[in-house]
Short mmCIF file of C-alpha atoms in Angstrom, two decimals:
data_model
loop_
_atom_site.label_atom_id
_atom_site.label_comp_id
_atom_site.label_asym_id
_atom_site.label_seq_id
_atom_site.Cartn_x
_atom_site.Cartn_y
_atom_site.Cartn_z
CA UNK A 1 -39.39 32.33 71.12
CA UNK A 2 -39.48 28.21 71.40
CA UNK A 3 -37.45 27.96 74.45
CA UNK A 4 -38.25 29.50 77.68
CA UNK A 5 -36.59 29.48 80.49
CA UNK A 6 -39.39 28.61 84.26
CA UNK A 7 -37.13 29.89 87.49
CA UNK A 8 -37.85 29.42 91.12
CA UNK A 9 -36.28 31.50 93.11
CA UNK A 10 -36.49 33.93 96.64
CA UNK A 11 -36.57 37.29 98.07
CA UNK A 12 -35.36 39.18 95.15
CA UNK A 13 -35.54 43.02 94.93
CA UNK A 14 -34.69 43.04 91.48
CA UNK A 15 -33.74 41.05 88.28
CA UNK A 16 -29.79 42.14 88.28
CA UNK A 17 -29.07 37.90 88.99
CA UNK A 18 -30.25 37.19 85.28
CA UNK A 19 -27.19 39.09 83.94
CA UNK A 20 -24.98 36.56 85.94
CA UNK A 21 -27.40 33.00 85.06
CA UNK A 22 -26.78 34.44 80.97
CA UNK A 23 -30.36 34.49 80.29
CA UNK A 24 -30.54 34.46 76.59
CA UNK A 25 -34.44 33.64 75.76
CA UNK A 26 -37.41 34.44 77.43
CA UNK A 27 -38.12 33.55 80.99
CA UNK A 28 -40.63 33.34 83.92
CA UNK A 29 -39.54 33.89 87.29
CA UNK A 30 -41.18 32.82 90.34
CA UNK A 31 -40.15 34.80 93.58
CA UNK A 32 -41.27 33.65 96.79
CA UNK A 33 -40.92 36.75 99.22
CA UNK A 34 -42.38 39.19 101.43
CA UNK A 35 -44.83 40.75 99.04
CA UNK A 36 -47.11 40.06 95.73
CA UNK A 37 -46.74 41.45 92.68
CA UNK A 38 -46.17 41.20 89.04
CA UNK A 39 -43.52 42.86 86.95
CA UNK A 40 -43.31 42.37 83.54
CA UNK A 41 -40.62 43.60 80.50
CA UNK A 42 -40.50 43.24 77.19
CA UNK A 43 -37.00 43.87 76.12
CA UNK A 44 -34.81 41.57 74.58
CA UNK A 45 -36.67 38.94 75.19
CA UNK A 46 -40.16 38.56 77.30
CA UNK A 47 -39.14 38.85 81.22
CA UNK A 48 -42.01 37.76 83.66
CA UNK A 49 -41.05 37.80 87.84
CA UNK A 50 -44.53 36.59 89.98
CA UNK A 51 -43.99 37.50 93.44
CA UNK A 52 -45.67 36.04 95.55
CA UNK A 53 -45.86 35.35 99.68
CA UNK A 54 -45.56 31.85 99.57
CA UNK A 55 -43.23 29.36 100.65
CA UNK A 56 -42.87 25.71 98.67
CA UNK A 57 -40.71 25.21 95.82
CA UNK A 58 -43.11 23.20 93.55
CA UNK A 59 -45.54 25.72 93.88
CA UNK A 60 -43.16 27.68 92.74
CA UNK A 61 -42.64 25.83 89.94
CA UNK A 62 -46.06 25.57 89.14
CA UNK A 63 -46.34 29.28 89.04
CA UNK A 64 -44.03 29.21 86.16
CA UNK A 65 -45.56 26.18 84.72
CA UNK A 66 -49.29 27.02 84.69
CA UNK A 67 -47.96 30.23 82.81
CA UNK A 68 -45.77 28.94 79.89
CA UNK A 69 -46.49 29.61 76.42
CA UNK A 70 -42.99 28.51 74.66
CA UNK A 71 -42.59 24.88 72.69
CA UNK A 72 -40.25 24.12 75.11
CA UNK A 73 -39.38 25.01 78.99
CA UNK A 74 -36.17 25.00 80.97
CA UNK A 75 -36.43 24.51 84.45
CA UNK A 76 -34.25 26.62 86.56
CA UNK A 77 -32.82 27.54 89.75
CA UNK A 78 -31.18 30.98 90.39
CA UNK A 79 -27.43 29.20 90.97
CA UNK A 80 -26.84 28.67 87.76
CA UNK A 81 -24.93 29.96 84.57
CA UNK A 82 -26.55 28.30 81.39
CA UNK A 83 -24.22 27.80 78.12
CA UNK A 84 -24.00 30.44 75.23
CA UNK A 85 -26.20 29.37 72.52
CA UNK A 86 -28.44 26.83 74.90
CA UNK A 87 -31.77 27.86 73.05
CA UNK A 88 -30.27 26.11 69.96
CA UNK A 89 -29.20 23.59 72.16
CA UNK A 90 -32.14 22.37 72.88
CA UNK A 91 -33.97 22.73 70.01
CA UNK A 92 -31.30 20.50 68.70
CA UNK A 93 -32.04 17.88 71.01
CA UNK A 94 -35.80 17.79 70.31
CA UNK A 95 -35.23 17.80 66.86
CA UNK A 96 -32.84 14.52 66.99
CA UNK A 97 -35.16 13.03 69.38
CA UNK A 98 -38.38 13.27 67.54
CA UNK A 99 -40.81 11.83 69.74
CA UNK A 100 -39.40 13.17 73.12
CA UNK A 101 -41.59 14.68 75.79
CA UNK A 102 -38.72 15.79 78.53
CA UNK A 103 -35.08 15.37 77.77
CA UNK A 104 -32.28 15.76 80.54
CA UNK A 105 -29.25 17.08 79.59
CA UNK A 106 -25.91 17.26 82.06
CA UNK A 107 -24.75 20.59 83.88
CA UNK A 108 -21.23 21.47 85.22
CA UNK A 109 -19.96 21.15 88.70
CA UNK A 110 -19.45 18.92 91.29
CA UNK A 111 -23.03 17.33 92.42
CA UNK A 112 -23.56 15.97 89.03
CA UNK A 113 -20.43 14.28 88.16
CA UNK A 114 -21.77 10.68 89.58
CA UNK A 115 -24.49 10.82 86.64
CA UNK A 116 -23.12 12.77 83.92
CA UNK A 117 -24.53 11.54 80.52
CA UNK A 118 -22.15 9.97 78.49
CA UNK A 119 -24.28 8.86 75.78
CA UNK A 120 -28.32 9.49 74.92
CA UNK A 121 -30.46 6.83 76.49
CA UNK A 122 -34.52 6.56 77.31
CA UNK A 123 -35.02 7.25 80.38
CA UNK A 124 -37.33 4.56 82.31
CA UNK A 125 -38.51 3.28 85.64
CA UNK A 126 -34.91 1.73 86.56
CA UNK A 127 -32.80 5.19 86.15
CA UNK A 128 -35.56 8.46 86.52
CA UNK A 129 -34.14 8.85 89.84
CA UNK A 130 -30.77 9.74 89.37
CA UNK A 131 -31.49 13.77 88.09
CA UNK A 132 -32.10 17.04 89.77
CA UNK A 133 -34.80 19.08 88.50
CA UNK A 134 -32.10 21.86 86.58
CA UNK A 135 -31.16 19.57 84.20
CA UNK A 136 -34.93 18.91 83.03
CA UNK A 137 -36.44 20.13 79.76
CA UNK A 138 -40.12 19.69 78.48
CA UNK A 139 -42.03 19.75 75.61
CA UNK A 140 -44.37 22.34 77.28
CA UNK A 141 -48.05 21.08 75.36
CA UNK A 142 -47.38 17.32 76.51
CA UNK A 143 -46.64 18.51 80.05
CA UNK A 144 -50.13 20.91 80.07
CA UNK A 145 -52.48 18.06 78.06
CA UNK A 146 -51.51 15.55 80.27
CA UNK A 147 -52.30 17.81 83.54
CA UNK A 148 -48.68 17.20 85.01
CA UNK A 149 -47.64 19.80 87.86
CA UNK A 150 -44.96 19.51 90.62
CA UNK A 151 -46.06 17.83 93.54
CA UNK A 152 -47.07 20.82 96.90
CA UNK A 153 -45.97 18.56 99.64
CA UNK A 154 -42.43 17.56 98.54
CA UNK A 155 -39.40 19.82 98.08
CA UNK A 156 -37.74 22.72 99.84
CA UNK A 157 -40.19 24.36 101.97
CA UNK A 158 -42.60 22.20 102.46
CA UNK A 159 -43.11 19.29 104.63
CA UNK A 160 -41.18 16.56 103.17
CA UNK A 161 -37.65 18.32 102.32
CA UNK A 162 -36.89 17.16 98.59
CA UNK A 163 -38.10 14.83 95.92
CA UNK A 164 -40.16 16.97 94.33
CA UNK A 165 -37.98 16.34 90.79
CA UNK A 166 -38.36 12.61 91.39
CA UNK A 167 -42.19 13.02 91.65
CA UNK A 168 -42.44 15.18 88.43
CA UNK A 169 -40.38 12.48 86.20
CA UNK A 170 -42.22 9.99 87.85
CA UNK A 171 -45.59 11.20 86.71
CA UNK A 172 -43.96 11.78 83.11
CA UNK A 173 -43.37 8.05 83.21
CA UNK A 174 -46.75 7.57 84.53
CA UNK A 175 -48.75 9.31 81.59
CA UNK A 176 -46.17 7.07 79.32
CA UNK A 177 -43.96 10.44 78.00
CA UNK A 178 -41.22 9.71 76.42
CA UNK A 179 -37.87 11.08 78.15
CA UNK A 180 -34.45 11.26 77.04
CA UNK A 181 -31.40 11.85 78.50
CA UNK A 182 -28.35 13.72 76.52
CA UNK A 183 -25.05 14.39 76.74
CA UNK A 184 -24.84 17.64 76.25
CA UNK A 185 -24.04 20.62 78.78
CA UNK A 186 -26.58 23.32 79.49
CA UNK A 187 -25.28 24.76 82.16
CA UNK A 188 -22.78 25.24 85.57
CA UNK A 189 -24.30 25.36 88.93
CA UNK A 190 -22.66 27.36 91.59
CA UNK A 191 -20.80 24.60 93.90
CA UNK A 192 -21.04 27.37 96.64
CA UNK A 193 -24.52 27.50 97.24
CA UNK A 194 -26.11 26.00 100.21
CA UNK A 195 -28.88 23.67 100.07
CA UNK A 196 -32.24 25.21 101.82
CA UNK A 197 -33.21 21.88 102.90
CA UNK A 198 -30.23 19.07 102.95
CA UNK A 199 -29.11 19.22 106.69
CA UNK A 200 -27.13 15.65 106.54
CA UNK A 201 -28.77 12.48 106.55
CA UNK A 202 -30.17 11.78 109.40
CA UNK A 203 -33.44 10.58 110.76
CA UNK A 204 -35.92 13.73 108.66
CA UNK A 205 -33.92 12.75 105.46
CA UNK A 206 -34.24 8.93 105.57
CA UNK A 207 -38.28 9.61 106.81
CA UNK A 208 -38.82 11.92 103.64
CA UNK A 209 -37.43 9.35 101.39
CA UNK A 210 -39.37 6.55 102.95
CA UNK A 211 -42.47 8.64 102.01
CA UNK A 212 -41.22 9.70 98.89
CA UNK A 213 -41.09 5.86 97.84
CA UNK A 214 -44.39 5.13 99.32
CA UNK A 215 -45.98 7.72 96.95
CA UNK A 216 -44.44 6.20 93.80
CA UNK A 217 -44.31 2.92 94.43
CA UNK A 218 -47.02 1.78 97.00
CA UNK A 219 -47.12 -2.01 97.48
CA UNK A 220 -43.62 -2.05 96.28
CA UNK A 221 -41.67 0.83 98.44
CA UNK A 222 -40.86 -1.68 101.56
CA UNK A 223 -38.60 -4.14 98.85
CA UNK A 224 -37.38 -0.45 97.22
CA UNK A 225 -36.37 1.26 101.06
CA UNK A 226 -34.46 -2.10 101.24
CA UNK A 227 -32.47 -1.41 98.34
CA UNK A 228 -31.75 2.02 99.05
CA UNK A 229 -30.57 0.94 102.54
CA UNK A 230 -28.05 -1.41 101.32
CA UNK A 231 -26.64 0.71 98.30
CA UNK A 232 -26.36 3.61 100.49
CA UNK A 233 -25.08 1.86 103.85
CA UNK A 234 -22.01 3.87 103.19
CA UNK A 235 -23.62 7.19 102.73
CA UNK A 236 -25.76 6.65 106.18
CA UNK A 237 -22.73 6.01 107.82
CA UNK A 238 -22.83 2.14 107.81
CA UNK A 239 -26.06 2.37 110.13
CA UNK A 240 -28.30 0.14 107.43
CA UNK A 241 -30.37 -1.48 110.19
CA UNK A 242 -30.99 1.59 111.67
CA UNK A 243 -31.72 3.43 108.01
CA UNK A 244 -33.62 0.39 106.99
CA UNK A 245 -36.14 0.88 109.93
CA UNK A 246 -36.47 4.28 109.69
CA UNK A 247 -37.44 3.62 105.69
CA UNK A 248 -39.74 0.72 106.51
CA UNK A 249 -42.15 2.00 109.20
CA UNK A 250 -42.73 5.48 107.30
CA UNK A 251 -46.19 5.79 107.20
CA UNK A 252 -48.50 7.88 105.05
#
């Protein structure tokens, strides 16, 4: 099989939930839970859950990762339905972009409808930061010869509560892979789930994201918190002075 399908998930029993996310190619699940162990069945297609007592979505991720054989990789949360027929999806979309690395495509459902793809477009240092990590797809050898993993410090349960999508596009950019983004749907999320980490923003969010832009962009992240405080002074409630000082002084 060419596509497979890398979940993260936690504290399932079972693998009745694949039924529901229309699994329809092979796929590796990563369960973070209260035990470790390794079940694996070959049915329709090749089914692989890693359990594992652990806690940190991009190592989660990176159990997956580390483990894929496929050309290409989906990367998945478990509150999602993907689209009949998205293994030829994809494959499409690699095939019409030659020379692409990662491709985005759009999903259904509420969060995503502020950067829903109209059109195909590279993907560059001005716009990586606008997509969540379920709408990501990779050319699985470019992602393993170019060592590129999810960052262990960044994302839900860990220390610094999200941005660990942000970090792995960034460091796609950084080893100069080409990604494109698509307009084509691969998939719903759930709007009813609840985040494990997004708790408003308040003074942990805007301190994660000050550290998340000191990690990309160094000597630069002081001139980008500045521009996140004043296109967001809405979001953070029209405190920008306050946001802005809370982005400045993070420290690392």
């Amino acid at each position: 099989m060419s596509v497979e399908v890398l979940l993260a998930t936690m504290n399932q029993e079972d693998m009745l939930f694949l039924k529901k996310m229309n699994i329809q190619s092979d796929i590796i699940i990563g369960n973070q839970c209260n035990r470790n162990e390794v079940t694996i069945l070959h049915e329709k297609f090749h089914i692989q859950m890693y359990s594992f007592k652990e806690k940190g979505v991009g190592l989660n991720r990176n159990n997956s990762l580390m483990r894929a054989k496929a050309d290409y990789c989906l990367i998945a949360d478990d509150d999602m339905t993907y689209v009949d027929g998205y293994v030829d999806l994809v494959e499409r979309a690699f095939k019409m972009h030659s020379d692409a690395d990662v491709i985005i495509f759009n999903v259904y459902g509420e969060q995503q409808r502020k950067c829903t793809n109209t059109k195909s477009y590279r993907v560059n240092t001005l716009n990586f930061m606008r997509f969540g990590a379920v709408r990501i797809a990779v050319k699985r050898k470019s992602i393993h010869l170019n060592g590129i993993f999810f960052n262990l410090t960044f994302g839900g349960g860990t220390e610094h509560s999200n941005g660990e999508d942000t970090l792995f596009l960034w460091e796609c950019l950084r080893h100069k892979l080409k990604i494109y983004a698509v307009p084509e749907y691969i998939a719903t999320l759930n709007e009813n789930s609840v985040s494990t980490w997004f708790r408003g923003y308040n003074d942990k969010y805007l301190k994660d994201k000050g550290i998340l832009y000191k990690v990309m962009f160094r000597k630069m992240s002081r001139i980008i918190c500045l521009i996140d405080a004043i296109k967001y002074r809405k979001r953070y409630d029209r405190k920008i002075l306050d946001s802005l000082t809370k982005l400045w002084d993070t420290e690392i």
